XYZ file of C-alpha atoms in Angstrom:
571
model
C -107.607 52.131 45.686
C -110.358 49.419 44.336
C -113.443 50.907 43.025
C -115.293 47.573 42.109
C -118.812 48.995 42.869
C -118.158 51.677 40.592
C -119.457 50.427 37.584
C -122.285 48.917 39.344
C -123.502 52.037 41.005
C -123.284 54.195 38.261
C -124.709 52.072 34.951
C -128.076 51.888 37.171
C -127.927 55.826 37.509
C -126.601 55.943 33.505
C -128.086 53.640 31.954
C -130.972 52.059 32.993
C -134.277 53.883 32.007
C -132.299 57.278 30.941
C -133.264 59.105 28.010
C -130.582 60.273 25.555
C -128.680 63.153 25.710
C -128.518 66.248 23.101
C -126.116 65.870 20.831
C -122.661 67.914 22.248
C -122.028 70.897 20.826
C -119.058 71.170 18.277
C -116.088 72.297 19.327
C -114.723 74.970 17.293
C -111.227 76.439 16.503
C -110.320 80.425 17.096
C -106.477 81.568 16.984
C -104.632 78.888 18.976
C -107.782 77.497 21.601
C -110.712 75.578 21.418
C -114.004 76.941 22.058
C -117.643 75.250 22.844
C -119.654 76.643 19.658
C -122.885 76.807 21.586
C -121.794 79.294 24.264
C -118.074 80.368 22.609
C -116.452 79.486 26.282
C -112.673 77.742 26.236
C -112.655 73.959 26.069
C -109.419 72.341 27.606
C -109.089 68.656 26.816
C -109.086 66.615 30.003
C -108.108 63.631 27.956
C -107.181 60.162 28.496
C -106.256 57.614 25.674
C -108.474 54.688 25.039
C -107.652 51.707 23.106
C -106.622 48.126 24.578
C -104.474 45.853 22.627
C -106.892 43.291 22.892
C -110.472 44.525 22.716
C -112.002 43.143 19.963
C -110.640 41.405 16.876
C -112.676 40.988 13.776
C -111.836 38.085 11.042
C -109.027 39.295 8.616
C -108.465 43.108 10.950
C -105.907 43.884 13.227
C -107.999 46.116 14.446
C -108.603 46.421 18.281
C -111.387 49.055 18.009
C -113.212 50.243 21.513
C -115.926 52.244 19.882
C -117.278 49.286 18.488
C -117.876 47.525 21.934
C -120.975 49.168 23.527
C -120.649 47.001 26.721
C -116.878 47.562 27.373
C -118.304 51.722 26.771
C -120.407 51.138 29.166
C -118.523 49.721 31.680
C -115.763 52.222 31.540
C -117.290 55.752 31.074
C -118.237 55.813 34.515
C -114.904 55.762 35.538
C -113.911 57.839 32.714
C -116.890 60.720 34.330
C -114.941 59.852 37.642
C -111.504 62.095 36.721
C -113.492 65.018 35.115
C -112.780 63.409 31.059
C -113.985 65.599 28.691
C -111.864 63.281 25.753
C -110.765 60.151 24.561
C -107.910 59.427 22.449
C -108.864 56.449 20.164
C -105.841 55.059 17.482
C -107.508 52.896 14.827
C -111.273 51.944 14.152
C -112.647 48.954 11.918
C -114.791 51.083 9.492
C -117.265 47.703 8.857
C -118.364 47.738 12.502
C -121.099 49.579 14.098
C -120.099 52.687 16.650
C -123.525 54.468 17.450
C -123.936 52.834 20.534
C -120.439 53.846 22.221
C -120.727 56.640 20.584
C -123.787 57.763 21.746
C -122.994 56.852 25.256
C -119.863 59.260 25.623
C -122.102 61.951 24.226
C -124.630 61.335 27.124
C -121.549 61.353 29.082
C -120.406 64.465 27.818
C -117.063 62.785 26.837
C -115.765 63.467 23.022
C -113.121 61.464 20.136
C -110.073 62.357 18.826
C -109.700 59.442 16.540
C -106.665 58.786 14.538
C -107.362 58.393 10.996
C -104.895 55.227 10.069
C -104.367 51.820 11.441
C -101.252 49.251 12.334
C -101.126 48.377 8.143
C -102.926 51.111 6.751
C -100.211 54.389 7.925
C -97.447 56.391 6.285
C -94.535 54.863 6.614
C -91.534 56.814 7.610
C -88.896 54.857 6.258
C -90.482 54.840 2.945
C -93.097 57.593 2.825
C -96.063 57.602 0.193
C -99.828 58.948 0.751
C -101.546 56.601 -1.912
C -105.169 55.935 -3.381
C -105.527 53.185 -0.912
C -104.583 54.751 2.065
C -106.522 58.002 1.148
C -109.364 55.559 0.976
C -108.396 54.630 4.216
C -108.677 57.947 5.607
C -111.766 58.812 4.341
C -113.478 55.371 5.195
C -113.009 56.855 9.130
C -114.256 60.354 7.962
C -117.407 58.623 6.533
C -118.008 56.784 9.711
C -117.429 59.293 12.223
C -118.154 63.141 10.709
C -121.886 63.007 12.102
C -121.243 62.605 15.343
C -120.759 65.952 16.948
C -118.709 64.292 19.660
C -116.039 63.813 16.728
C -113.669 66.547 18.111
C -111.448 66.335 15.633
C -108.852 63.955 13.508
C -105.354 62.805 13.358
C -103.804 62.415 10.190
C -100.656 60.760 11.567
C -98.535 59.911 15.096
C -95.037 59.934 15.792
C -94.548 59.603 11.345
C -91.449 61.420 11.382
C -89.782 60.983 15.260
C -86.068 62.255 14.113
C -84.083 64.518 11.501
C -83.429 61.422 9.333
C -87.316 61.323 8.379
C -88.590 64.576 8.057
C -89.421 64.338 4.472
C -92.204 61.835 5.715
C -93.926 64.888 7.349
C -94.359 66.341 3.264
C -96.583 62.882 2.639
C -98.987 63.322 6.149
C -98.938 67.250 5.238
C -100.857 66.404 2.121
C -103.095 63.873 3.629
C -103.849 66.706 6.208
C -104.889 68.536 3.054
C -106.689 65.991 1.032
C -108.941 64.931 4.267
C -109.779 68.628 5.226
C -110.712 68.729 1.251
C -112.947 65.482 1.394
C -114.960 66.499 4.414
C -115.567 70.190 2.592
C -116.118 68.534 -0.508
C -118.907 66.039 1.291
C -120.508 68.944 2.930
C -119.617 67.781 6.627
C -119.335 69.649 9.821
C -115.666 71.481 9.636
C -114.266 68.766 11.920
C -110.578 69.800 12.638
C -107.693 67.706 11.701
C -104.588 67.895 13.007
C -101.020 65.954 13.947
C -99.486 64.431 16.831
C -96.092 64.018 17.117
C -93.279 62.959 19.143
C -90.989 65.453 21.457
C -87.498 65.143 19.587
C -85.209 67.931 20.704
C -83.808 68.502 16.961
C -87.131 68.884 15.285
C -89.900 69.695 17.705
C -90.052 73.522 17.294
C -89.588 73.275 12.675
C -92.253 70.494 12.779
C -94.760 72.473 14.821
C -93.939 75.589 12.426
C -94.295 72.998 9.382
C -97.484 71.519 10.174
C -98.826 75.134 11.417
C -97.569 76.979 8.260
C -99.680 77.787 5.082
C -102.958 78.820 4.387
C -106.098 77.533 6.055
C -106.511 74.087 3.691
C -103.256 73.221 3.855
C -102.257 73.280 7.056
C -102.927 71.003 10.440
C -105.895 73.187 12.524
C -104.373 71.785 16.049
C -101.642 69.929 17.254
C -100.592 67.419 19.812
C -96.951 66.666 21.190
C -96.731 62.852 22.909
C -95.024 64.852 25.895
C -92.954 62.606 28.383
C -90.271 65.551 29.999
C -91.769 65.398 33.456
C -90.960 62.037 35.843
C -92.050 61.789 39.181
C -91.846 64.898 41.361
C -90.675 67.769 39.440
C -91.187 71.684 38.810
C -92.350 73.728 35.550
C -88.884 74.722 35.199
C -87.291 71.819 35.895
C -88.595 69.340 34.080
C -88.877 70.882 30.871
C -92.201 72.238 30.425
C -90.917 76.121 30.713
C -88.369 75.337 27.904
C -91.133 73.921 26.010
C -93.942 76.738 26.708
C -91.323 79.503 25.396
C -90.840 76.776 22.342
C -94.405 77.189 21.179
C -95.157 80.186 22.563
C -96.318 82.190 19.059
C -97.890 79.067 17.920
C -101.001 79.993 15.456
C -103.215 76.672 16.220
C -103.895 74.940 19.322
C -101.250 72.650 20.875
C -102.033 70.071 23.648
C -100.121 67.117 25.153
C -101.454 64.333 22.598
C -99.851 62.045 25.129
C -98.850 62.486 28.745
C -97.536 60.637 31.959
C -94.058 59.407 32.498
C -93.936 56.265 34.158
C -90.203 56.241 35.289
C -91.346 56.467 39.001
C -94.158 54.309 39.962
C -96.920 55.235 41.187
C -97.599 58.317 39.065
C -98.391 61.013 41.111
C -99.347 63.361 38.468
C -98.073 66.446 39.545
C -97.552 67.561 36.302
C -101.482 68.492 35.774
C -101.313 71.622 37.870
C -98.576 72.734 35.673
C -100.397 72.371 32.553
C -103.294 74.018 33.766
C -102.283 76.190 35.297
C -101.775 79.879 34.246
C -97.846 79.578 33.244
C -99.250 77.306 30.522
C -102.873 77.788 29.646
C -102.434 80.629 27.526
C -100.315 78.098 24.979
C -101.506 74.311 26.057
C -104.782 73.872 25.867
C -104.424 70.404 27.916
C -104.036 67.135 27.582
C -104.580 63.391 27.238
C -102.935 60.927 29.824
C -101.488 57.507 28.505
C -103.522 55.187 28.772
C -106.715 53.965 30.392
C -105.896 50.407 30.331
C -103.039 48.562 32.172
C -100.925 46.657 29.851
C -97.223 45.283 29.070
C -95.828 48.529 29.374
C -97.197 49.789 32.516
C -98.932 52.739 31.764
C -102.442 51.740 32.343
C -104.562 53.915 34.575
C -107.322 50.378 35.819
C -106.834 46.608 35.343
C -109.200 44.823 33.528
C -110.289 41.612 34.529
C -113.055 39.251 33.762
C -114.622 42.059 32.881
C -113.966 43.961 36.241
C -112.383 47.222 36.174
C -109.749 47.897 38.973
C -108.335 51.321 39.969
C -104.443 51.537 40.130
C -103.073 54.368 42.487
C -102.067 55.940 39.630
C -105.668 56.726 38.907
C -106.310 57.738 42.326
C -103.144 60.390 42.047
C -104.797 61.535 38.775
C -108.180 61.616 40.262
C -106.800 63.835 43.192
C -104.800 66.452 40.409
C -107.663 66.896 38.307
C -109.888 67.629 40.650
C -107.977 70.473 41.431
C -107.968 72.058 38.260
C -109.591 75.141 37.411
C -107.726 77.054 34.282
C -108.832 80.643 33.514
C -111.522 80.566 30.386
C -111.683 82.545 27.392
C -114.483 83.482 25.487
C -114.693 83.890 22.316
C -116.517 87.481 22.344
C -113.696 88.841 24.198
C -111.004 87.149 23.434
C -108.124 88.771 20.501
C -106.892 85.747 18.773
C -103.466 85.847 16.592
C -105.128 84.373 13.785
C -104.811 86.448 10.769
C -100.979 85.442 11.291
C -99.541 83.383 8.850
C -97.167 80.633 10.243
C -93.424 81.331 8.797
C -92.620 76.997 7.372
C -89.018 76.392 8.275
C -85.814 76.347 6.199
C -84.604 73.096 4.967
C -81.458 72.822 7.978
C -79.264 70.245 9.077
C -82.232 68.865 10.775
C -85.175 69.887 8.692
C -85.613 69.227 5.274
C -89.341 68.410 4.225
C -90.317 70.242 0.762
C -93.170 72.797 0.904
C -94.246 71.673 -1.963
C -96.649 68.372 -0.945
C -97.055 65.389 -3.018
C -100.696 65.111 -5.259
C -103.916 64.247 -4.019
C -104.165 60.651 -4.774
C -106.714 59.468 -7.827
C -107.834 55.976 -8.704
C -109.008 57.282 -12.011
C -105.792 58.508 -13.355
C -104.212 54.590 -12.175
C -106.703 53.551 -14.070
C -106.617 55.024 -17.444
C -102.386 54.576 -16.905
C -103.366 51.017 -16.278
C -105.673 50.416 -19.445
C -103.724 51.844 -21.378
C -100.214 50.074 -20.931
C -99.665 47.184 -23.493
C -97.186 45.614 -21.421
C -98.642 43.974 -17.782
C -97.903 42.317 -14.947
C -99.476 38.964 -15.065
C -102.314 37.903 -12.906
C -100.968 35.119 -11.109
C -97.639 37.508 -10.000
C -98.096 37.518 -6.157
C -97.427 41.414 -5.227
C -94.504 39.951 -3.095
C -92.464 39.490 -5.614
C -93.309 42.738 -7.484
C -90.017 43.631 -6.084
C -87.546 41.973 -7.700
C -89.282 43.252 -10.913
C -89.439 46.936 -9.775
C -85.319 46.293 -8.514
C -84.471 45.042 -11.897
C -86.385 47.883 -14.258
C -85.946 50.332 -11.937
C -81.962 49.746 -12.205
C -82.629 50.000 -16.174
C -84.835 53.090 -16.718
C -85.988 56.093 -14.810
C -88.945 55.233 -12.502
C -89.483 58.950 -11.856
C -92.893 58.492 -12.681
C -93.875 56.666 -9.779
C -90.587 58.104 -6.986
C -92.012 60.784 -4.948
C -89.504 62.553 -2.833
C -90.526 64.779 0.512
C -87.155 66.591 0.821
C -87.225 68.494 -2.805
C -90.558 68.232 -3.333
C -90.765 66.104 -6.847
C -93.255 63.433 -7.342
C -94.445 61.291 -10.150
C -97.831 61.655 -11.554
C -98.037 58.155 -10.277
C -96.427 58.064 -7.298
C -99.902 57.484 -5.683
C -100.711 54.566 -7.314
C -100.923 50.830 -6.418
C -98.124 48.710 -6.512
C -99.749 46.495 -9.257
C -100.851 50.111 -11.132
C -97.023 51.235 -10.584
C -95.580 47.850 -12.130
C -97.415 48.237 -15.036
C -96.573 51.460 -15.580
C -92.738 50.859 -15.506
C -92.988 47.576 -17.443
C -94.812 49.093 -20.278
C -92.035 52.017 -20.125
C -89.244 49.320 -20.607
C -91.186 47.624 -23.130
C -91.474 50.549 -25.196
C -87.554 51.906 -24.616
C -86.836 48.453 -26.123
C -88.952 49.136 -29.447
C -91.778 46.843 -28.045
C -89.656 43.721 -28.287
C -91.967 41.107 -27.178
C -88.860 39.659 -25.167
C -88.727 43.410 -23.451
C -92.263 41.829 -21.955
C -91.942 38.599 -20.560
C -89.337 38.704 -17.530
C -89.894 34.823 -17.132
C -93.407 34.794 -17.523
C -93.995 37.519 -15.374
C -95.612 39.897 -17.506
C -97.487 39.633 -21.396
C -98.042 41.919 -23.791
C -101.979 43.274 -23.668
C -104.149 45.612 -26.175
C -104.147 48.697 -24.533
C -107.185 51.051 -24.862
C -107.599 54.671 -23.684
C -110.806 54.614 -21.998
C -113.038 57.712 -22.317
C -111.732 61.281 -20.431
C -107.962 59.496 -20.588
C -106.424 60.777 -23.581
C -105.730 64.347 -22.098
C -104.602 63.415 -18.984
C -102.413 60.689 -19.916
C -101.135 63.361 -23.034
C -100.351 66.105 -20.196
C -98.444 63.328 -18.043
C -96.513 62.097 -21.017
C -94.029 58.707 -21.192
C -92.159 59.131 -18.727
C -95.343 59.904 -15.957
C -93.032 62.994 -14.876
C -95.899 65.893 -16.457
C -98.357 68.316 -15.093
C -102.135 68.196 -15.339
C -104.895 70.285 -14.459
C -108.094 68.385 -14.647
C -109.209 65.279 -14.838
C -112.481 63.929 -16.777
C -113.271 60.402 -16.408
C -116.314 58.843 -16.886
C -118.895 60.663 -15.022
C -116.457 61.952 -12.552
C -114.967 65.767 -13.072
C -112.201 66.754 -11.047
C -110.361 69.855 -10.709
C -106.662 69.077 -9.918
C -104.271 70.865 -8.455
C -101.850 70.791 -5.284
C -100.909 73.130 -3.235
C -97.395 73.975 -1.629
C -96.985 74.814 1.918
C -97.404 78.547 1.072
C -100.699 78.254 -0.281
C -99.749 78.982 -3.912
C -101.494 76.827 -6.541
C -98.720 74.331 -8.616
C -99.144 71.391 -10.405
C -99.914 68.050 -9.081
C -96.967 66.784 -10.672
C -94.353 69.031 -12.517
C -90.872 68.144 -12.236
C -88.565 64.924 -12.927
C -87.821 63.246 -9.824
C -84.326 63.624 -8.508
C -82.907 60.205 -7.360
C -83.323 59.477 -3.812
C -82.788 56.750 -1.716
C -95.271 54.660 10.183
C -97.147 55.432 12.398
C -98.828 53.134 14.109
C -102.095 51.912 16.113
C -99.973 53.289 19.536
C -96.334 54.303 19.698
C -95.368 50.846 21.640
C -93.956 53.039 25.018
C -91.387 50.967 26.938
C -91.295 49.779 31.336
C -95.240 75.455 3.454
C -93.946 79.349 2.831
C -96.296 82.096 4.968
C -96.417 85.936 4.062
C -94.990 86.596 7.604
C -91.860 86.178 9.641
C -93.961 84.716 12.641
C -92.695 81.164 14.165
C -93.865 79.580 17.270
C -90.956 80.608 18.935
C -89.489 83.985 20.025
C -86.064 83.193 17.718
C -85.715 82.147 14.469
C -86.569 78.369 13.970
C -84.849 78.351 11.009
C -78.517 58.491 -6.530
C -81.033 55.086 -5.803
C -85.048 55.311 -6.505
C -87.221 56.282 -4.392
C -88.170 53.572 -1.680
C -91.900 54.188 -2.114
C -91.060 51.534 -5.003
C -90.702 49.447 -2.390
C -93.359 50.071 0.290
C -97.045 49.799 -1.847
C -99.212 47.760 0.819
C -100.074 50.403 2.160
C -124.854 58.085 2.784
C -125.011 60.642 5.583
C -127.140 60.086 8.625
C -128.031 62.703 10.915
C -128.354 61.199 14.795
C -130.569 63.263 16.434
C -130.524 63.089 20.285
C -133.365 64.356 21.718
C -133.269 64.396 25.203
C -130.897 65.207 28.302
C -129.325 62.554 30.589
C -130.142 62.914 34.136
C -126.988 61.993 36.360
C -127.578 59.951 40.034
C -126.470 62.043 42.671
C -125.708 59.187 44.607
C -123.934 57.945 41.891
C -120.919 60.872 42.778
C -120.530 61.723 39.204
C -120.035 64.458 37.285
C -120.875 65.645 33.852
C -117.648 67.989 33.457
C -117.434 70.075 29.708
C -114.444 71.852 30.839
């Protein structure tokens, strides 16, 4: 079914001459649901993902970011109001652009963000995980941009990272950026804005990576998470397609879990049976909903309207959705009567055949300790090395000395006290180790012109953090003092004790993205989120480096056409 006139009806009743609604109210976290903070009544996401491919490119970003385009906004949330959206699903933004606009459009339209905190380059890499200064910069860059709008439901940290047992120590490295994120926005004095996970539905590791990422005290662990959930195709039941199986799975889950990604598209049309299912009551009391993939039609046949010239086109599959849910009408908590399970403490899982990601989570990533490692070294990279070939230098030292210092590994839980670092911080570090394990021999620092010898200075604050690290980069600290900047350092395990940022020598060890490309830490308690038991070469990181407040005060309420046949849905 076409709904051309659509957009036309309903921007007049919108847009044109309406005031500004009051900002949203937050949504909050109790036990394992979400809750409206203004009234303390259950919030399901009614969610559908929205990001095109091709939206809007700035020069030098790969960044296709809809919040920035207020027109494209505009044109859609109408049909967005049309099938009851209380959420959109957005994977990268370009933190230089401007989002108030969009931004304060879904608000008017009652419509809120989960926003994924990384971007196509700028995301932990699962083949060679690391959680560095720059992509911690990364992260916060989005939390800067997007904590004061109370729309902001909540954060990302990562999607899909690990997607199989041969990767799970990549979940250690998005655990701790999970941890540093939640720490930034406390540490700004934000909102608490939730930040959570979203993974992928792999049958060996679903059920000890929900435990893993729900395990550990409160700023450690992930406060919701999503599953990209893809079990039921074309007519099915609860039991049959999988969804039972999966409800029992996550049944004694501590945080809220919703379907971060939904809609199989083996059988064309969708018909969408599945929503009933998932809210209805043999699922409500663990799912608290979900967000359909995608909004826009594109190579992979999943979109829910056609774009063209500018004119949005419904497919059936958005009628089919449309019809389900409109149906819809899940039973609703409230938060003065309702007996949460959250003074549990989530049980992490036992490294196992298919799980092995270390409780203990790599260091919070600081620029100042790169830096006084960096001034300090006498023998450097030179200037004019391009960082592609940093390679072959890190291949040849690393094959000569330990690089422990800068190896972080996810599975035992070891990480160099510079593991976080640059590549260019990281190459310094292990050139100036050679050079001085070959009694400063000024041919131990020239690799063909590569590097020079430099006067190194310990800038002021260093000398006791680069003394606690020692030579080798492989020691504990537990402050830092740089400049004007004071930092308390310490990193947490996955049980909530208090260790050292970096303590032990490194044993030898051998991404998310923008979308998922779809083809046509120790608790006090035995609780898991099922009813069982869910029981040699450097480290590649070497190898994988690229990785103020304003308050917007709405003031008034939107008024919504009648005639326009729209609704302003919060549940």
């Amino acid at each position: 079914m076409l709904l051309k006139s659509l957009a036309t009806l309903a921007a007049s009743a919108l847009f044109a001459g309406q005031a500004a609604a009051d900002s949203l109210p937050e949504i909050e976290i109790v036990g394992n649901k979400f809750f409206y903070s203004n009234n303390g009544s259950q919030f399901y996401v009614k969610g559908i993902a929205y990001q095109a491919n091709t939206d809007n490119v700035t020069t030098g970003s790969t960044i296709n970011d809809p919040l920035a385009n207020a027109d494209a906004c505009k044109r859609d949330i109408p049909y967005l109001q049309k099938v009851n959206t209380n959420v959109i699903r957005v994977y990268a933004i370009n933190t230089s652009l401007d989002h108030s606009e969009c931004m304060q459009s879904l608000n008017d339209a009652g419509i809120y963000v989960i926003a994924d905190l990384s971007a196509p380059d700028e995301s932990i890499n699962r083949d060679a995980p690391t959680w560095t200064v720059d992509l911690y910069q990364r992260y916060k860059d989005v939390v800067d941009e997007l904590a004061n709008y109370t729309n902001v439901l909540g954060f990302f940290a990562g999607n899909e990272v690990t997607n199989n047992s041969t990767n799970t120590d990549a979940s250690a490295f998005v655990k701790a950026a999970i941890r540093d994120t939640k720490s930034y926005i406390k540490q700004k004095g934000y909102r608490n804005i939730p930040v959570g996970y979203s993974s992928n539905d792999d049958a060996d590791t679903r059920v000890p990576m929900a435990d893993y990422f729900a395990c550990g005290k409160d700023s450690i662990k992930a406060d919701f998470y999503g599953i990209n959930m893809y079990e039921w195709c074309g007519s099915s039941t609860f039991q049959k397609s999988g969804y039972a199986d999966r409800t029992k799975d996550f049944q004694n889950l501590t945080i809220p879990i919703f379907f971060s990604e939904y809609g199989c598209n083996e059988v064309q049309p969708r018909k969408f049976t599945e929503v009933e299912a998932l809210y209805g009551s043999n699922m409500t009391n663990v799912w608290s909903g979900g967000i359909v993939y995608m909004y826009f039609e594109e190579e992979n046949n999943y979109g829910l309207v056609t774009i063209d010239n500018n004119e949005v086109s419904t497919k059936a599959d958005y009628s089919y959705y449309s019809s389900e849910i409109a149906k819809v009408s899940p039973s609703i908590a409230n938060t003065k009567s309702y007996s949460s399970n959250s003074s549990a403490t989530m049980s992490c899982p036992a490294s196992q055949k298919y799980w092995k990601a270390a409780t203990v989570l790599p260091p919070t990533p600081d620029s100042n300790i790169c830096g006084c490692m960096s001034a300090a070294a006498s023998c450097v990279v030179d200037k004019d090395v391009d960082e592609e070939d940093y390679q072959t230098l890190f291949d040849y030292i690393c094959g000569e000395i330990s690089c422990d210092g800068i190896s972080g590994d996810g599975s035992s839980g070891t990480y160099g006290s510079y593991s976080f670092c640059s590549a260019k911080d990281q190459l310094n570090f292990v050139l100036n180790l050679y050079y001085e394990s070959n009694g400063k021999s000024k041919s131990a620092c020239d690799f063909s012109g590569s590097a020079s010898v430099q006067s190194g200075s310990t800038k002021s604050g260093c000398s006791s953090i680069l003394k606690a690290i020692g030579t080798a980069g492989t020691g504990s600290y537990s402050a830092t003092s740089v400049g004007n900047s004071t930092e308390t350092k310490s990193s947490d395990s996955a049980s909530g004790s208090s260790i050292s940022t970096s303590t032990k020598k490194n044993k030898s060890s051998s991404g998310s993205s923008q979308k998922d490309g779809k083809d046509a830490a120790t608790g006090s308690s035995s609780a898991s989120s099922t009813s069982g038991s869910s029981s040699g070469s450097k480290n590649a990181a070497v190898s994988n480096m690229r990785v103020n407040i304003f308050e917007i005060l709405f003031t008034s309420i939107l008024t919504i056409s009648v005639a326009a046949g729209l609704g302003f849905a919060l549940a």
